[in-house]
Amino acid sequence: YLVAKGPDNLKRFCDYDMDAGAVFDQCHTGFYPTGLTPFVYDVFDSDNVYVDFDSMRGADWDASVSGVPTSAYKSADVAYAEQWDGDNVWAPFHWMYVTALEKANRHADALNEATKWVQSVYCGWIQTDSFFEKYDATVLGLPGGGGEYGVQVGFGWTNGLTLRLLFDFGSEMTIDPSICPTTD
């Protein structure tokens, strides 16, 4: 990882292409939660790094009801949409985001993001009796999409993150069954 400035002039951790001798282009097209990895795992001098969560999220992320989208990128052609594109919420990336918020002393934001995830998992479960590997960021409980295979049911990291968030934030959460979309 390398700290680089994107077009928005914000510093972020980015993958570095050793062959090209440059930061990968996708680093400059928007925020990816994977860029928080060094922050989450304390692999830098934390006194010299500031993460501006408010600036890097953007309007699309604030509108997300299920959690933090995997990327800011959305394919214009649904036929070419990948599983790592914008409207998918994956447990490992969501965990990194919630953890980074906690490390930055943003507990209210971490609680809000944790609640989004648990609410979405709950809504999906009461609608389908299943947990999924990824969720749609825009509709509570709806499985995500795109990629080379269909969405997987009963995924371990979804179960693990849900339990972790309930353990860490459960006493502060309010999960509301009445806001879950109906399947009628």
Coordinates of C-alpha atoms in Angstrom, one line a residue:
Y1 CA 0.0 0.0 0.0
L2 CA 1.0 3.6 -0.6
V3 CA -0.5 6.8 0.6
A4 CA -1.5 8.7 -2.5
K5 CA -3.7 11.6 -3.3
G6 CA -6.8 11.1 -5.4
P7 CA -8.5 13.7 -7.7
D8 CA -10.4 14.8 -4.6
N9 CA -7.1 15.7 -3.0
L10 CA -7.7 13.3 -0.2
K11 CA -5.0 11.0 1.0
R12 CA -5.8 7.3 0.9
F13 CA -4.0 3.9 1.0
C14 CA -3.8 2.4 -2.5
D15 CA -2.4 -0.7 -4.1
Y16 CA 0.9 -0.1 -5.8
D17 CA 1.7 -1.7 -9.1
M18 CA 5.4 -2.8 -8.8
D19 CA 5.7 -3.5 -12.6
A20 CA 4.3 -0.1 -13.7
G21 CA 5.9 1.8 -10.8
A22 CA 2.7 3.6 -10.0
V23 CA -0.5 3.5 -8.0
F24 CA -3.3 1.5 -9.6
D25 CA -5.7 3.7 -11.5
Q26 CA -8.7 2.6 -9.6
C27 CA -7.3 4.3 -6.5
H28 CA -8.0 7.6 -8.1
T29 CA -11.7 6.9 -9.1
G30 CA -13.2 6.8 -5.6
F31 CA -13.1 5.3 -2.2
Y32 CA -12.8 1.5 -1.7
P33 CA -13.1 0.2 1.9
T34 CA -10.1 -2.1 1.2
G35 CA -8.0 1.1 1.4
L36 CA -8.7 1.1 5.1
T37 CA -6.7 -2.2 5.6
P38 CA -3.5 -0.6 6.9
F39 CA -5.6 1.6 9.3
V40 CA -7.5 -1.3 10.6
Y41 CA -4.4 -3.4 11.2
D42 CA -2.2 -0.6 12.6
V43 CA 0.6 -1.0 10.0
F44 CA 1.5 2.7 10.0
D45 CA 2.3 5.5 12.4
S46 CA -1.2 6.4 13.5
D47 CA -0.1 9.8 14.7
N48 CA 0.7 10.8 11.1
V49 CA -2.5 9.6 9.4
Y50 CA -5.9 11.2 9.4
V51 CA -8.8 9.5 7.7
D52 CA -11.5 11.9 6.6
F53 CA -14.5 9.7 6.7
D54 CA -17.0 12.5 6.0
S55 CA -15.3 13.5 2.7
M56 CA -14.6 10.0 1.3
R57 CA -18.0 8.4 1.7
G58 CA -20.1 10.5 -0.8
A59 CA -23.8 10.7 -1.3
D60 CA -24.2 7.2 -2.7
W61 CA -22.8 5.7 0.5
D62 CA -25.0 7.9 2.8
A63 CA -28.0 6.5 0.9
S64 CA -26.9 2.9 1.5
V65 CA -29.4 1.2 3.7
S66 CA -27.6 -2.2 4.0
G67 CA -24.0 -1.1 4.7
V68 CA -20.9 0.2 3.1
P69 CA -20.8 -0.6 -0.7
T70 CA -17.8 -2.5 -1.9
S71 CA -16.7 0.3 -4.2
A72 CA -17.8 3.6 -5.6
Y73 CA -17.7 2.0 -9.1
K74 CA -21.0 1.0 -10.7
S75 CA -21.0 -0.7 -14.1
A76 CA -23.3 1.1 -16.5
D77 CA -23.9 -2.2 -18.3
V78 CA -25.6 -4.7 -16.0
A79 CA -24.3 -7.6 -18.2
Y80 CA -20.8 -6.6 -17.2
A81 CA -21.4 -5.9 -13.6
E82 CA -19.0 -7.6 -11.3
Q83 CA -19.5 -8.9 -7.7
W84 CA -17.1 -6.2 -6.5
D85 CA -19.0 -3.3 -8.0
G86 CA -20.8 -0.6 -6.2
D87 CA -24.1 -1.8 -4.9
N88 CA -22.8 -4.9 -3.2
V89 CA -22.1 -5.0 0.6
W90 CA -19.6 -7.7 1.6
A91 CA -19.1 -8.7 5.3
P92 CA -15.2 -8.4 5.3
F93 CA -15.2 -4.9 3.9
H94 CA -18.1 -3.8 6.1
W95 CA -16.2 -5.1 9.1
M96 CA -13.1 -3.1 8.1
Y97 CA -15.2 0.1 7.8
V98 CA -16.9 -0.3 11.2
T99 CA -13.5 -1.2 12.8
A100 CA -11.9 1.9 11.2
L101 CA -14.7 4.1 12.5
E102 CA -14.2 2.7 16.0
K103 CA -10.4 3.3 15.8
A104 CA -11.1 6.9 14.7
N105 CA -13.3 7.4 17.8
R106 CA -16.4 7.6 15.6
H107 CA -18.6 5.3 17.8
A108 CA -22.0 6.8 16.7
D109 CA -21.0 6.3 13.0
A110 CA -19.7 2.7 13.7
L111 CA -23.0 1.9 15.5
N112 CA -25.0 3.3 12.6
E113 CA -23.1 1.2 10.1
A114 CA -23.2 -1.9 12.3
T115 CA -27.0 -1.5 12.7
K116 CA -27.4 -1.2 8.9
W117 CA -25.7 -4.5 8.4
V118 CA -27.6 -6.4 11.1
Q119 CA -30.9 -4.8 10.0
S120 CA -30.3 -6.0 6.4
V121 CA -29.3 -9.5 7.4
Y122 CA -32.4 -9.7 9.6
C123 CA -34.7 -8.5 6.8
G124 CA -33.2 -11.0 4.4
W125 CA -33.6 -13.8 6.9
I126 CA -37.3 -13.0 7.7
Q127 CA -38.0 -12.8 4.0
T128 CA -36.1 -15.9 2.8
D129 CA -35.0 -17.9 5.9
S130 CA -31.4 -17.4 4.6
F131 CA -28.3 -15.4 5.1
F132 CA -26.3 -14.4 2.0
E133 CA -22.6 -13.8 1.1
K134 CA -23.4 -10.3 0.0
Y135 CA -26.2 -7.8 0.2
D136 CA -27.6 -5.1 -2.1
A137 CA -26.7 -1.7 -0.6
T138 CA -29.9 -0.1 -1.7
V139 CA -32.6 -2.6 -0.5
L140 CA -32.7 -4.1 3.0
G141 CA -32.3 -7.9 2.9
L142 CA -31.9 -8.2 -0.8
P143 CA -29.0 -10.3 -1.9
G144 CA -26.3 -8.7 -3.9
G145 CA -25.5 -9.5 -7.5
G146 CA -23.1 -9.6 -10.4
G147 CA -20.0 -11.7 -10.9
E148 CA -19.2 -15.1 -12.3
Y149 CA -21.7 -17.1 -10.1
G150 CA -25.0 -16.6 -8.3
V151 CA -25.2 -15.3 -4.8
Q152 CA -24.3 -17.9 -2.2
V153 CA -26.6 -18.7 0.7
G154 CA -25.5 -19.3 4.3
F155 CA -22.1 -17.7 4.0
G156 CA -19.8 -18.0 7.0
W157 CA -18.5 -14.5 7.0
T158 CA -22.0 -13.1 7.0
N159 CA -22.8 -15.2 10.1
G160 CA -19.5 -14.2 11.7
L161 CA -19.8 -10.5 11.1
T162 CA -23.4 -10.5 12.3
L163 CA -22.5 -12.2 15.6
R164 CA -19.5 -9.9 16.0
L165 CA -21.6 -6.8 15.5
L166 CA -24.3 -8.1 17.9
F167 CA -21.6 -8.8 20.5
D168 CA -20.0 -5.3 20.1
F169 CA -23.0 -3.1 19.5
G170 CA -26.1 -5.3 20.3
S171 CA -27.1 -3.5 23.5
E172 CA -27.2 -0.2 21.6
M173 CA -28.9 -1.4 18.4
T174 CA -32.6 -1.2 17.5
I175 CA -33.6 -3.6 14.8
D176 CA -37.1 -2.8 13.4
P177 CA -38.9 -5.6 11.6
S178 CA -41.5 -3.1 10.3
I179 CA -39.0 -1.4 7.9
C180 CA -38.2 -4.7 6.1
P181 CA -39.6 -4.8 2.6
T182 CA -42.4 -7.2 2.1
T183 CA -42.3 -10.0 -0.4
D184 CA -45.9 -9.9 -1.3

